Amino acid sequence: MNLDLTGKHALVCGSTQGIGKAAAMELAALGATVTLMARNEPRLKNAVADLGGEGKHDYIVADFSDPENVKTAIANYLRKEKIIHILVNNTGGPPGGPITEAKTEEFTSAFSNHLLCNHILVQAVLPGMKSAAYGRIVNIISTSVKQPLRGLGVSNTIRAAVANWAKTLSIEVAQYGITVNNVLPGATATQRLDSILDTKSQKSGVTRETAEKEMLKEIPAARFGAPEEVAAAIAFLATPAAAYINGINVPVDGGRTGNL
Ligand SMILES: NC(=O)c1ccc[n+]([C@@H]2O[C@H](COP(=O)([O-])OP(=O)(O)OC[C@H]3O[C@@H](n4cnc5c(N)ncnc54)[C@H](OP(=O)(O)O)[C@@H]3O)[C@@H](O)[C@H]2O)c1
């Protein structure tokens, strides 16, 4: 099985912490040169240092809440680094809350952050992937694509849009040696999960410990996932070994999702 990413260049978004950073670490461990993208420059510098490699890896400062900023940042970067072989689309999740209380601006903002920025990045990197006859696009979404999660109304809605965008894209680009797949994290121990648990405990008036226990009851593995466990699926989909896996959703959720 060929898992070697030597000579491949990966762009990993939302990668100063959590799942994105773990994915960057795993891709670097498989030999890829990694460029990180997020908003916070000092944290990007720290994350690049954590990747090791003595100057091999790099970063781009960009904010997914501003699609024009992302477009300019990637265009400037591609002037010096012509080819990105692996694109991991990822950013912070939309705020929680029931759909009946969601403001219209929350939907437009989530659509912009999650779908438009992914699309801008894909359009920028596709020519390089085509010329290399190698492309791996992995979108970090959520298991809500398969089964909506309570209290995440806006997120459930936008994740489904991203999944259908990705499936459509996968059909159009397959002929060029490019795959597009979605990784769907379950409850994964990151800051995002911390803030979801805080919101749950505040809104339902229970302790944080009780909120955690209630969430764990729904997970057959009876524990939260580690970011590295989600990263392993992302990295595998980026390898030569995964060339014939295209247009799928891969839950990494300890068995929580109640359908196939
Ligand atoms: N953790 C879970 O249980 C879970 C479950 C299902 C789905 N997910 C989804 O998986 C994705 C990653 O989750 P996570 O838990 O790793 O999240 P996280 O710990 O909150 O990390 C989010 C990352 O995205 C970056 N980011 C946030 N807003 C950004 C923006 N506007 N522009 C550019 N970068 C931005 C952050 O870096 P900077 O702050 O430095 O910019 C950070 O590196 C999210 O979409 C999340 O909703 C997570």
PDB file of C-alpha atoms and ligand atoms in Angstrom:
ATOM      1  CA  MET A   1       0.000   0.000   0.000  1.00  0.00           C
ATOM      2  CA  ASN A   2       1.518   3.321  -1.084  1.00  0.00           C
ATOM      3  CA  LEU A   3       1.148   5.888   1.694  1.00  0.00           C
ATOM      4  CA  ASP A   4       4.187   7.924   0.665  1.00  0.00           C
ATOM      5  CA  LEU A   5       3.559  11.642   0.222  1.00  0.00           C
ATOM      6  CA  THR A   6       7.163  12.609  -0.512  1.00  0.00           C
ATOM      7  CA  GLY A   7       7.153  15.307  -3.199  1.00  0.00           C
ATOM      8  CA  LYS A   8       3.518  16.193  -2.553  1.00  0.00           C
ATOM      9  CA  HIS A   9       2.469  19.629  -1.308  1.00  0.00           C
ATOM     10  CA  ALA A  10      -0.538  19.893   1.006  1.00  0.00           C
ATOM     11  CA  LEU A  11      -2.536  22.993   1.926  1.00  0.00           C
ATOM     12  CA  VAL A  12      -4.340  22.413   5.229  1.00  0.00           C
ATOM     13  CA  CYS A  13      -6.882  25.024   6.307  1.00  0.00           C
ATOM     14  CA  GLY A  14      -7.989  25.749   9.875  1.00  0.00           C
ATOM     15  CA  SER A  15      -4.772  24.189  11.052  1.00  0.00           C
ATOM     16  CA  THR A  16      -3.478  26.050  14.115  1.00  0.00           C
ATOM     17  CA  GLN A  17      -5.244  23.588  16.447  1.00  0.00           C
ATOM     18  CA  GLY A  18      -7.676  20.684  16.603  1.00  0.00           C
ATOM     19  CA  ILE A  19      -8.424  18.431  13.661  1.00  0.00           C
ATOM     20  CA  GLY A  20      -6.737  20.655  11.050  1.00  0.00           C
ATOM     21  CA  LYS A  21      -3.457  20.776  12.952  1.00  0.00           C
ATOM     22  CA  ALA A  22      -3.542  17.017  13.584  1.00  0.00           C
ATOM     23  CA  ALA A  23      -4.109  16.456   9.841  1.00  0.00           C
ATOM     24  CA  ALA A  24      -1.137  18.691   9.012  1.00  0.00           C
ATOM     25  CA  MET A  25       1.067  16.704  11.411  1.00  0.00           C
ATOM     26  CA  GLU A  26      -0.008  13.392   9.878  1.00  0.00           C
ATOM     27  CA  LEU A  27       0.506  14.576   6.285  1.00  0.00           C
ATOM     28  CA  ALA A  28       3.955  15.897   7.193  1.00  0.00           C
ATOM     29  CA  ALA A  29       4.782  12.550   8.849  1.00  0.00           C
ATOM     30  CA  LEU A  30       3.921  10.809   5.551  1.00  0.00           C
ATOM     31  CA  GLY A  31       6.439  13.033   3.761  1.00  0.00           C
ATOM     32  CA  ALA A  32       4.321  15.896   2.405  1.00  0.00           C
ATOM     33  CA  THR A  33       5.411  19.513   2.420  1.00  0.00           C
ATOM     34  CA  VAL A  34       2.649  21.296   4.296  1.00  0.00           C
ATOM     35  CA  THR A  35       1.313  24.844   4.097  1.00  0.00           C
ATOM     36  CA  LEU A  36      -1.027  25.858   6.895  1.00  0.00           C
ATOM     37  CA  MET A  37      -3.848  28.383   6.515  1.00  0.00           C
ATOM     38  CA  ALA A  38      -5.670  30.183   9.362  1.00  0.00           C
ATOM     39  CA  ARG A  39      -6.213  33.701  10.752  1.00  0.00           C
ATOM     40  CA  ASN A  40      -3.741  34.007  13.569  1.00  0.00           C
ATOM     41  CA  GLU A  41      -0.127  34.514  12.471  1.00  0.00           C
ATOM     42  CA  PRO A  42       1.642  33.811  15.803  1.00  0.00           C
ATOM     43  CA  ARG A  43      -0.338  30.570  16.175  1.00  0.00           C
ATOM     44  CA  LEU A  44       0.457  29.639  12.564  1.00  0.00           C
ATOM     45  CA  LYS A  45       4.166  30.169  13.247  1.00  0.00           C
ATOM     46  CA  ASN A  46       3.962  27.910  16.307  1.00  0.00           C
ATOM     47  CA  ALA A  47       2.118  25.221  14.360  1.00  0.00           C
ATOM     48  CA  VAL A  48       4.695  25.319  11.553  1.00  0.00           C
ATOM     49  CA  ALA A  49       7.432  24.925  14.169  1.00  0.00           C
ATOM     50  CA  ASP A  50       5.588  21.901  15.586  1.00  0.00           C
ATOM     51  CA  LEU A  51       5.688  20.276  12.135  1.00  0.00           C
ATOM     52  CA  GLY A  52       9.497  20.300  12.255  1.00  0.00           C
ATOM     53  CA  GLY A  53      11.300  19.892   8.939  1.00  0.00           C
ATOM     54  CA  GLU A  54      13.617  22.930   9.280  1.00  0.00           C
ATOM     55  CA  GLY A  55      12.000  25.380   6.859  1.00  0.00           C
ATOM     56  CA  LYS A  56      10.207  22.756   4.777  1.00  0.00           C
ATOM     57  CA  HIS A  57       6.730  23.878   5.839  1.00  0.00           C
ATOM     58  CA  ASP A  58       5.019  27.224   5.464  1.00  0.00           C
ATOM     59  CA  TYR A  59       1.819  29.141   6.262  1.00  0.00           C
ATOM     60  CA  ILE A  60      -0.682  31.564   4.745  1.00  0.00           C
ATOM     61  CA  VAL A  61      -2.675  34.034   6.833  1.00  0.00           C
ATOM     62  CA  ALA A  62      -6.283  34.159   5.631  1.00  0.00           C
ATOM     63  CA  ASP A  63      -9.730  34.582   7.151  1.00  0.00           C
ATOM     64  CA  PHE A  64     -12.562  32.362   5.912  1.00  0.00           C
ATOM     65  CA  SER A  65     -15.109  34.960   7.015  1.00  0.00           C
ATOM     66  CA  ASP A  66     -13.817  37.102   4.131  1.00  0.00           C
ATOM     67  CA  PRO A  67     -13.850  35.137   0.841  1.00  0.00           C
ATOM     68  CA  GLU A  68     -12.090  37.949  -1.047  1.00  0.00           C
ATOM     69  CA  ASN A  69      -9.255  37.795   1.473  1.00  0.00           C
ATOM     70  CA  VAL A  70      -8.951  34.024   0.918  1.00  0.00           C
ATOM     71  CA  LYS A  71      -8.973  34.524  -2.870  1.00  0.00           C
ATOM     72  CA  THR A  72      -6.187  37.110  -2.753  1.00  0.00           C
ATOM     73  CA  ALA A  73      -4.121  35.130  -0.245  1.00  0.00           C
ATOM     74  CA  ILE A  74      -4.162  31.902  -2.258  1.00  0.00           C
ATOM     75  CA  ALA A  75      -3.545  33.727  -5.571  1.00  0.00           C
ATOM     76  CA  ASN A  76      -0.488  35.466  -4.086  1.00  0.00           C
ATOM     77  CA  TYR A  77       0.800  32.205  -2.666  1.00  0.00           C
ATOM     78  CA  LEU A  78       0.385  30.240  -5.883  1.00  0.00           C
ATOM     79  CA  ARG A  79       2.605  32.754  -7.662  1.00  0.00           C
ATOM     80  CA  LYS A  80       5.588  31.226  -5.844  1.00  0.00           C
ATOM     81  CA  GLU A  81       4.308  27.715  -5.117  1.00  0.00           C
ATOM     82  CA  LYS A  82       2.645  26.614  -8.307  1.00  0.00           C
ATOM     83  CA  ILE A  83       1.189  23.264  -7.304  1.00  0.00           C
ATOM     84  CA  ILE A  84      -0.888  22.137  -4.354  1.00  0.00           C
ATOM     85  CA  HIS A  85      -1.510  18.375  -4.647  1.00  0.00           C
ATOM     86  CA  ILE A  86      -3.585  17.990  -1.486  1.00  0.00           C
ATOM     87  CA  LEU A  87      -6.191  20.452  -0.221  1.00  0.00           C
ATOM     88  CA  VAL A  88      -7.801  19.971   3.188  1.00  0.00           C
ATOM     89  CA  ASN A  89     -10.778  22.331   3.439  1.00  0.00           C
ATOM     90  CA  ASN A  90     -11.504  23.177   7.052  1.00  0.00           C
ATOM     91  CA  THR A  91     -12.416  26.106   9.290  1.00  0.00           C
ATOM     92  CA  GLY A  92     -14.133  26.796  12.618  1.00  0.00           C
ATOM     93  CA  GLY A  93     -17.706  25.500  12.903  1.00  0.00           C
ATOM     94  CA  PRO A  94     -20.792  27.759  12.869  1.00  0.00           C
ATOM     95  CA  PRO A  95     -22.248  28.782  16.248  1.00  0.00           C
ATOM     96  CA  GLY A  96     -24.726  26.329  17.794  1.00  0.00           C
ATOM     97  CA  GLY A  97     -28.419  26.834  18.559  1.00  0.00           C
ATOM     98  CA  PRO A  98     -31.835  25.561  17.432  1.00  0.00           C
ATOM     99  CA  ILE A  99     -32.802  26.283  13.838  1.00  0.00           C
ATOM    100  CA  THR A 100     -36.001  28.066  14.892  1.00  0.00           C
ATOM    101  CA  GLU A 101     -33.848  30.761  16.515  1.00  0.00           C
ATOM    102  CA  ALA A 102     -31.256  31.072  13.749  1.00  0.00           C
ATOM    103  CA  LYS A 103     -30.915  34.508  12.172  1.00  0.00           C
ATOM    104  CA  THR A 104     -30.780  34.702   8.371  1.00  0.00           C
ATOM    105  CA  GLU A 105     -27.303  36.280   8.577  1.00  0.00           C
ATOM    106  CA  GLU A 106     -26.037  33.165  10.346  1.00  0.00           C
ATOM    107  CA  PHE A 107     -26.908  31.072   7.286  1.00  0.00           C
ATOM    108  CA  THR A 108     -25.282  33.484   4.841  1.00  0.00           C
ATOM    109  CA  SER A 109     -22.195  33.736   7.012  1.00  0.00           C
ATOM    110  CA  ALA A 110     -21.875  29.939   7.338  1.00  0.00           C
ATOM    111  CA  PHE A 111     -22.449  29.493   3.597  1.00  0.00           C
ATOM    112  CA  SER A 112     -19.703  32.009   2.910  1.00  0.00           C
ATOM    113  CA  ASN A 113     -17.219  30.532   5.423  1.00  0.00           C
ATOM    114  CA  HIS A 114     -17.828  26.912   4.572  1.00  0.00           C
ATOM    115  CA  LEU A 115     -18.887  26.677   0.961  1.00  0.00           C
ATOM    116  CA  LEU A 116     -17.638  29.784  -0.837  1.00  0.00           C
ATOM    117  CA  CYS A 117     -14.137  29.637   0.645  1.00  0.00           C
ATOM    118  CA  ASN A 118     -13.824  25.924  -0.175  1.00  0.00           C
ATOM    119  CA  HIS A 119     -14.905  26.698  -3.718  1.00  0.00           C
ATOM    120  CA  ILE A 120     -12.457  29.585  -4.103  1.00  0.00           C
ATOM    121  CA  LEU A 121      -9.585  27.389  -2.922  1.00  0.00           C
ATOM    122  CA  VAL A 122     -10.568  24.515  -5.209  1.00  0.00           C
ATOM    123  CA  GLN A 123     -10.738  26.788  -8.251  1.00  0.00           C
ATOM    124  CA  ALA A 124      -7.296  28.162  -7.398  1.00  0.00           C
ATOM    125  CA  VAL A 125      -5.565  24.789  -6.951  1.00  0.00           C
ATOM    126  CA  LEU A 126      -7.304  22.769  -9.686  1.00  0.00           C
ATOM    127  CA  PRO A 127      -5.049  23.830 -12.592  1.00  0.00           C
ATOM    128  CA  GLY A 128      -1.973  22.633 -10.653  1.00  0.00           C
ATOM    129  CA  MET A 129      -3.620  19.364  -9.656  1.00  0.00           C
ATOM    130  CA  LYS A 130      -4.612  18.734 -13.270  1.00  0.00           C
ATOM    131  CA  SER A 131      -1.112  19.393 -14.557  1.00  0.00           C
ATOM    132  CA  ALA A 132       0.327  17.034 -11.909  1.00  0.00           C
ATOM    133  CA  ALA A 133      -2.394  14.446 -12.628  1.00  0.00           C
ATOM    134  CA  TYR A 134      -2.661  14.131  -8.849  1.00  0.00           C
ATOM    135  CA  GLY A 135      -5.187  15.820  -6.638  1.00  0.00           C
ATOM    136  CA  ARG A 136      -6.738  15.004  -3.283  1.00  0.00           C
ATOM    137  CA  ILE A 137      -9.410  17.317  -1.919  1.00  0.00           C
ATOM    138  CA  VAL A 138     -10.621  16.393   1.568  1.00  0.00           C
ATOM    139  CA  ASN A 139     -13.375  18.432   3.204  1.00  0.00           C
ATOM    140  CA  ILE A 140     -13.804  18.313   6.973  1.00  0.00           C
ATOM    141  CA  ILE A 141     -17.540  18.498   7.522  1.00  0.00           C
ATOM    142  CA  SER A 142     -19.609  16.702  10.212  1.00  0.00           C
ATOM    143  CA  THR A 143     -21.689  13.552  10.718  1.00  0.00           C
ATOM    144  CA  SER A 144     -24.701  15.888  10.487  1.00  0.00           C
ATOM    145  CA  VAL A 145     -24.449  15.263   6.730  1.00  0.00           C
ATOM    146  CA  LYS A 146     -25.925  11.820   7.455  1.00  0.00           C
ATOM    147  CA  GLN A 147     -28.007  12.590  10.528  1.00  0.00           C
ATOM    148  CA  PRO A 148     -28.742  16.142  11.764  1.00  0.00           C
ATOM    149  CA  LEU A 149     -27.413  16.895  15.245  1.00  0.00           C
ATOM    150  CA  ARG A 150     -29.681  18.548  17.821  1.00  0.00           C
ATOM    151  CA  GLY A 151     -28.912  22.168  18.608  1.00  0.00           C
ATOM    152  CA  LEU A 152     -26.741  22.721  15.527  1.00  0.00           C
ATOM    153  CA  GLY A 153     -29.379  24.067  13.112  1.00  0.00           C
ATOM    154  CA  VAL A 154     -27.228  26.302  10.922  1.00  0.00           C
ATOM    155  CA  SER A 155     -24.361  23.831  10.887  1.00  0.00           C
ATOM    156  CA  ASN A 156     -26.619  20.907   9.854  1.00  0.00           C
ATOM    157  CA  THR A 157     -27.947  22.953   6.943  1.00  0.00           C
ATOM    158  CA  ILE A 158     -24.627  24.192   5.625  1.00  0.00           C
ATOM    159  CA  ARG A 159     -22.802  20.853   6.035  1.00  0.00           C
ATOM    160  CA  ALA A 160     -25.334  19.217   3.711  1.00  0.00           C
ATOM    161  CA  ALA A 161     -24.716  21.920   1.099  1.00  0.00           C
ATOM    162  CA  VAL A 162     -20.949  21.365   1.321  1.00  0.00           C
ATOM    163  CA  ALA A 163     -21.393  17.586   0.957  1.00  0.00           C
ATOM    164  CA  ASN A 164     -23.463  17.973  -2.206  1.00  0.00           C
ATOM    165  CA  TRP A 165     -21.032  20.538  -3.625  1.00  0.00           C
ATOM    166  CA  ALA A 166     -18.217  18.046  -2.980  1.00  0.00           C
ATOM    167  CA  LYS A 167     -20.042  15.124  -4.587  1.00  0.00           C
ATOM    168  CA  THR A 168     -20.757  17.200  -7.690  1.00  0.00           C
ATOM    169  CA  LEU A 169     -17.138  18.300  -7.855  1.00  0.00           C
ATOM    170  CA  SER A 170     -15.875  14.725  -7.478  1.00  0.00           C
ATOM    171  CA  ILE A 171     -17.712  13.686 -10.635  1.00  0.00           C
ATOM    172  CA  GLU A 172     -16.257  16.540 -12.698  1.00  0.00           C
ATOM    173  CA  VAL A 173     -12.613  16.150 -11.660  1.00  0.00           C
ATOM    174  CA  ALA A 174     -12.200  12.354 -11.392  1.00  0.00           C
ATOM    175  CA  GLN A 175     -10.935  12.074 -14.967  1.00  0.00           C
ATOM    176  CA  TYR A 176      -7.843  14.166 -14.027  1.00  0.00           C
ATOM    177  CA  GLY A 177      -6.630  11.874 -11.237  1.00  0.00           C
ATOM    178  CA  ILE A 178      -8.282  14.080  -8.624  1.00  0.00           C
ATOM    179  CA  THR A 179     -10.503  12.788  -5.822  1.00  0.00           C
ATOM    180  CA  VAL A 180     -12.871  14.695  -3.555  1.00  0.00           C
ATOM    181  CA  ASN A 181     -13.991  13.137  -0.288  1.00  0.00           C
ATOM    182  CA  ASN A 182     -15.513  14.279   2.983  1.00  0.00           C
ATOM    183  CA  VAL A 183     -14.377  13.306   6.462  1.00  0.00           C
ATOM    184  CA  LEU A 184     -17.161  13.577   9.041  1.00  0.00           C
ATOM    185  CA  PRO A 185     -15.820  13.904  12.587  1.00  0.00           C
ATOM    186  CA  GLY A 186     -17.977  12.774  15.476  1.00  0.00           C
ATOM    187  CA  ALA A 187     -17.456  14.261  18.935  1.00  0.00           C
ATOM    188  CA  THR A 188     -13.723  14.963  18.849  1.00  0.00           C
ATOM    189  CA  ALA A 189     -11.758  16.358  21.796  1.00  0.00           C
ATOM    190  CA  THR A 190     -10.906  19.871  20.560  1.00  0.00           C
ATOM    191  CA  GLN A 191     -11.790  23.438  21.556  1.00  0.00           C
ATOM    192  CA  ARG A 192     -14.849  23.192  19.289  1.00  0.00           C
ATOM    193  CA  LEU A 193     -16.187  20.289  21.375  1.00  0.00           C
ATOM    194  CA  ASP A 194     -15.435  22.229  24.572  1.00  0.00           C
ATOM    195  CA  SER A 195     -17.523  25.156  23.419  1.00  0.00           C
ATOM    196  CA  ILE A 196     -20.389  22.863  22.265  1.00  0.00           C
ATOM    197  CA  LEU A 197     -20.421  21.193  25.707  1.00  0.00           C
ATOM    198  CA  ASP A 198     -20.326  24.578  27.479  1.00  0.00           C
ATOM    199  CA  THR A 199     -23.318  25.777  25.423  1.00  0.00           C
ATOM    200  CA  LYS A 200     -25.228  22.547  26.104  1.00  0.00           C
ATOM    201  CA  SER A 201     -24.638  22.744  29.853  1.00  0.00           C
ATOM    202  CA  GLN A 202     -25.636  26.442  30.000  1.00  0.00           C
ATOM    203  CA  LYS A 203     -28.747  26.075  27.819  1.00  0.00           C
ATOM    204  CA  SER A 204     -30.083  22.970  29.557  1.00  0.00           C
ATOM    205  CA  GLY A 205     -29.054  24.084  33.063  1.00  0.00           C
ATOM    206  CA  VAL A 206     -26.964  20.972  33.777  1.00  0.00           C
ATOM    207  CA  THR A 207     -23.349  20.704  34.883  1.00  0.00           C
ATOM    208  CA  ARG A 208     -20.614  20.380  32.309  1.00  0.00           C
ATOM    209  CA  GLU A 209     -19.954  16.823  33.578  1.00  0.00           C
ATOM    210  CA  THR A 210     -23.610  15.846  33.025  1.00  0.00           C
ATOM    211  CA  ALA A 211     -23.564  17.356  29.524  1.00  0.00           C
ATOM    212  CA  GLU A 212     -20.471  15.267  28.769  1.00  0.00           C
ATOM    213  CA  LYS A 213     -22.028  12.074  30.122  1.00  0.00           C
ATOM    214  CA  GLU A 214     -25.179  12.625  28.045  1.00  0.00           C
ATOM    215  CA  MET A 215     -23.131  13.062  24.899  1.00  0.00           C
ATOM    216  CA  LEU A 216     -21.039   9.986  25.635  1.00  0.00           C
ATOM    217  CA  LYS A 217     -24.188   7.856  26.023  1.00  0.00           C
ATOM    218  CA  GLU A 218     -24.790   8.276  22.287  1.00  0.00           C
ATOM    219  CA  ILE A 219     -21.327   7.007  21.308  1.00  0.00           C
ATOM    220  CA  PRO A 220     -20.934   3.203  21.083  1.00  0.00           C
ATOM    221  CA  ALA A 221     -17.161   3.571  21.668  1.00  0.00           C
ATOM    222  CA  ALA A 222     -18.083   5.373  24.940  1.00  0.00           C
ATOM    223  CA  ARG A 223     -15.379   8.017  24.533  1.00  0.00           C
ATOM    224  CA  PHE A 224     -14.650  11.142  22.530  1.00  0.00           C
ATOM    225  CA  GLY A 225     -12.396  10.828  19.497  1.00  0.00           C
ATOM    226  CA  ALA A 226      -8.878  12.214  19.376  1.00  0.00           C
ATOM    227  CA  PRO A 227      -8.039  14.746  16.632  1.00  0.00           C
ATOM    228  CA  GLU A 228      -5.306  12.316  15.504  1.00  0.00           C
ATOM    229  CA  GLU A 229      -7.943   9.645  14.825  1.00  0.00           C
ATOM    230  CA  VAL A 230      -9.782  11.970  12.434  1.00  0.00           C
ATOM    231  CA  ALA A 231      -6.450  13.045  10.948  1.00  0.00           C
ATOM    232  CA  ALA A 232      -5.597   9.429  10.108  1.00  0.00           C
ATOM    233  CA  ALA A 233      -8.646   9.193   7.819  1.00  0.00           C
ATOM    234  CA  ILE A 234      -7.851  12.559   6.215  1.00  0.00           C
ATOM    235  CA  ALA A 235      -4.245  11.564   5.565  1.00  0.00           C
ATOM    236  CA  PHE A 236      -5.169   8.179   4.118  1.00  0.00           C
ATOM    237  CA  LEU A 237      -7.555   9.814   1.634  1.00  0.00           C
ATOM    238  CA  ALA A 238      -4.652  12.046   0.551  1.00  0.00           C
ATOM    239  CA  THR A 239      -2.334   9.166  -0.338  1.00  0.00           C
ATOM    240  CA  PRO A 240      -1.726   7.369  -3.654  1.00  0.00           C
ATOM    241  CA  ALA A 241      -3.325   4.287  -2.046  1.00  0.00           C
ATOM    242  CA  ALA A 242      -6.700   6.061  -1.972  1.00  0.00           C
ATOM    243  CA  ALA A 243      -6.758   6.873  -5.706  1.00  0.00           C
ATOM    244  CA  TYR A 244      -9.987   4.977  -6.410  1.00  0.00           C
ATOM    245  CA  ILE A 245     -11.954   6.301  -3.431  1.00  0.00           C
ATOM    246  CA  ASN A 246     -13.947   9.255  -4.699  1.00  0.00           C
ATOM    247  CA  GLY A 247     -17.075  11.188  -3.745  1.00  0.00           C
ATOM    248  CA  ILE A 248     -17.706   9.567  -0.374  1.00  0.00           C
ATOM    249  CA  ASN A 249     -18.447  10.580   3.216  1.00  0.00           C
ATOM    250  CA  VAL A 250     -16.259   8.945   5.870  1.00  0.00           C
ATOM    251  CA  PRO A 251     -17.621   9.239   9.424  1.00  0.00           C
ATOM    252  CA  VAL A 252     -14.951   9.009  12.153  1.00  0.00           C
ATOM    253  CA  ASP A 253     -17.320   8.952  15.091  1.00  0.00           C
ATOM    254  CA  GLY A 254     -16.853   5.862  17.269  1.00  0.00           C
ATOM    255  CA  GLY A 255     -19.968   4.386  15.664  1.00  0.00           C
ATOM    256  CA  ARG A 256     -22.320   7.204  16.734  1.00  0.00           C
ATOM    257  CA  THR A 257     -24.112   7.828  13.425  1.00  0.00           C
ATOM    258  CA  GLY A 258     -27.261   5.721  13.359  1.00  0.00           C
ATOM    259  CA  ASN A 259     -27.325   5.006   9.633  1.00  0.00           C
ATOM    260  CA  LEU A 260     -24.951   3.815   6.923  1.00  0.00           C
TER     261      LEU A 260
HETATM  262  N1  LIG B   1     -14.529  18.745  17.278  1.00  0.00           N
HETATM  263  C1  LIG B   1     -15.680  18.143  17.018  1.00  0.00           C
HETATM  264  O1  LIG B   1     -16.266  17.448  17.855  1.00  0.00           O
HETATM  265  C2  LIG B   1     -16.291  18.286  15.637  1.00  0.00           C
HETATM  266  C3  LIG B   1     -17.364  17.452  15.288  1.00  0.00           C
HETATM  267  C4  LIG B   1     -17.950  17.581  14.034  1.00  0.00           C
HETATM  268  C5  LIG B   1     -17.472  18.530  13.161  1.00  0.00           C
HETATM  269  N2  LIG B   1     -16.429  19.334  13.524  1.00  0.00           N
HETATM  270  C6  LIG B   1     -16.004  20.345  12.580  1.00  0.00           C
HETATM  271  O2  LIG B   1     -14.689  20.085  12.144  1.00  0.00           O
HETATM  272  C7  LIG B   1     -14.036  21.340  11.883  1.00  0.00           C
HETATM  273  C8  LIG B   1     -12.747  21.436  12.712  1.00  0.00           C
HETATM  274  O3  LIG B   1     -13.104  21.249  14.055  1.00  0.00           O
HETATM  275  P1  LIG B   1     -12.101  21.459  15.285  1.00  0.00           P
HETATM  276  O4  LIG B   1     -12.784  20.824  16.424  1.00  0.00           O
HETATM  277  O5  LIG B   1     -10.728  21.074  14.917  1.00  0.00           O
HETATM  278  O6  LIG B   1     -12.189  23.063  15.429  1.00  0.00           O
HETATM  279  P2  LIG B   1     -11.322  24.079  16.293  1.00  0.00           P
HETATM  280  O7  LIG B   1     -10.557  23.392  17.371  1.00  0.00           O
HETATM  281  O8  LIG B   1     -12.269  25.167  16.661  1.00  0.00           O
HETATM  282  O9  LIG B   1     -10.243  24.644  15.229  1.00  0.00           O
HETATM  283  C9  LIG B   1     -10.656  25.461  14.183  1.00  0.00           C
HETATM  284  C10 LIG B   1      -9.465  25.892  13.345  1.00  0.00           C
HETATM  285  O10 LIG B   1      -9.945  26.713  12.284  1.00  0.00           O
HETATM  286  C11 LIG B   1      -9.284  27.983  12.303  1.00  0.00           C
HETATM  287  N3  LIG B   1     -10.290  28.999  11.987  1.00  0.00           N
HETATM  288  C12 LIG B   1     -11.397  29.296  12.701  1.00  0.00           C
HETATM  289  N4  LIG B   1     -12.073  30.281  12.101  1.00  0.00           N
HETATM  290  C13 LIG B   1     -11.363  30.611  10.985  1.00  0.00           C
HETATM  291  C14 LIG B   1     -11.538  31.581   9.961  1.00  0.00           C
HETATM  292  N5  LIG B   1     -12.583  32.444   9.975  1.00  0.00           N
HETATM  293  N6  LIG B   1     -10.631  31.639   8.952  1.00  0.00           N
HETATM  294  C15 LIG B   1      -9.566  30.788   8.939  1.00  0.00           C
HETATM  295  N7  LIG B   1      -9.344  29.868   9.887  1.00  0.00           N
HETATM  296  C16 LIG B   1     -10.232  29.782  10.900  1.00  0.00           C
HETATM  297  C17 LIG B   1      -8.719  28.136  13.694  1.00  0.00           C
HETATM  298  O11 LIG B   1      -7.484  28.857  13.665  1.00  0.00           O
HETATM  299  P3  LIG B   1      -7.325  30.429  13.978  1.00  0.00           P
HETATM  300  O12 LIG B   1      -8.209  30.725  15.153  1.00  0.00           O
HETATM  301  O13 LIG B   1      -5.863  30.549  14.273  1.00  0.00           O
HETATM  302  O14 LIG B   1      -7.731  31.136  12.730  1.00  0.00           O
HETATM  303  C18 LIG B   1      -8.417  26.682  14.076  1.00  0.00           C
HETATM  304  O15 LIG B   1      -7.140  26.316  13.627  1.00  0.00           O
HETATM  305  C19 LIG B   1     -15.043  22.450  12.234  1.00  0.00           C
HETATM  306  O16 LIG B   1     -15.751  22.852  11.096  1.00  0.00           O
HETATM  307  C20 LIG B   1     -15.957  21.729  13.209  1.00  0.00           C
HETATM  308  O17 LIG B   1     -17.234  22.310  13.307  1.00  0.00           O
HETATM  309  C21 LIG B   1     -15.826  19.227  14.733  1.00  0.00           C
END
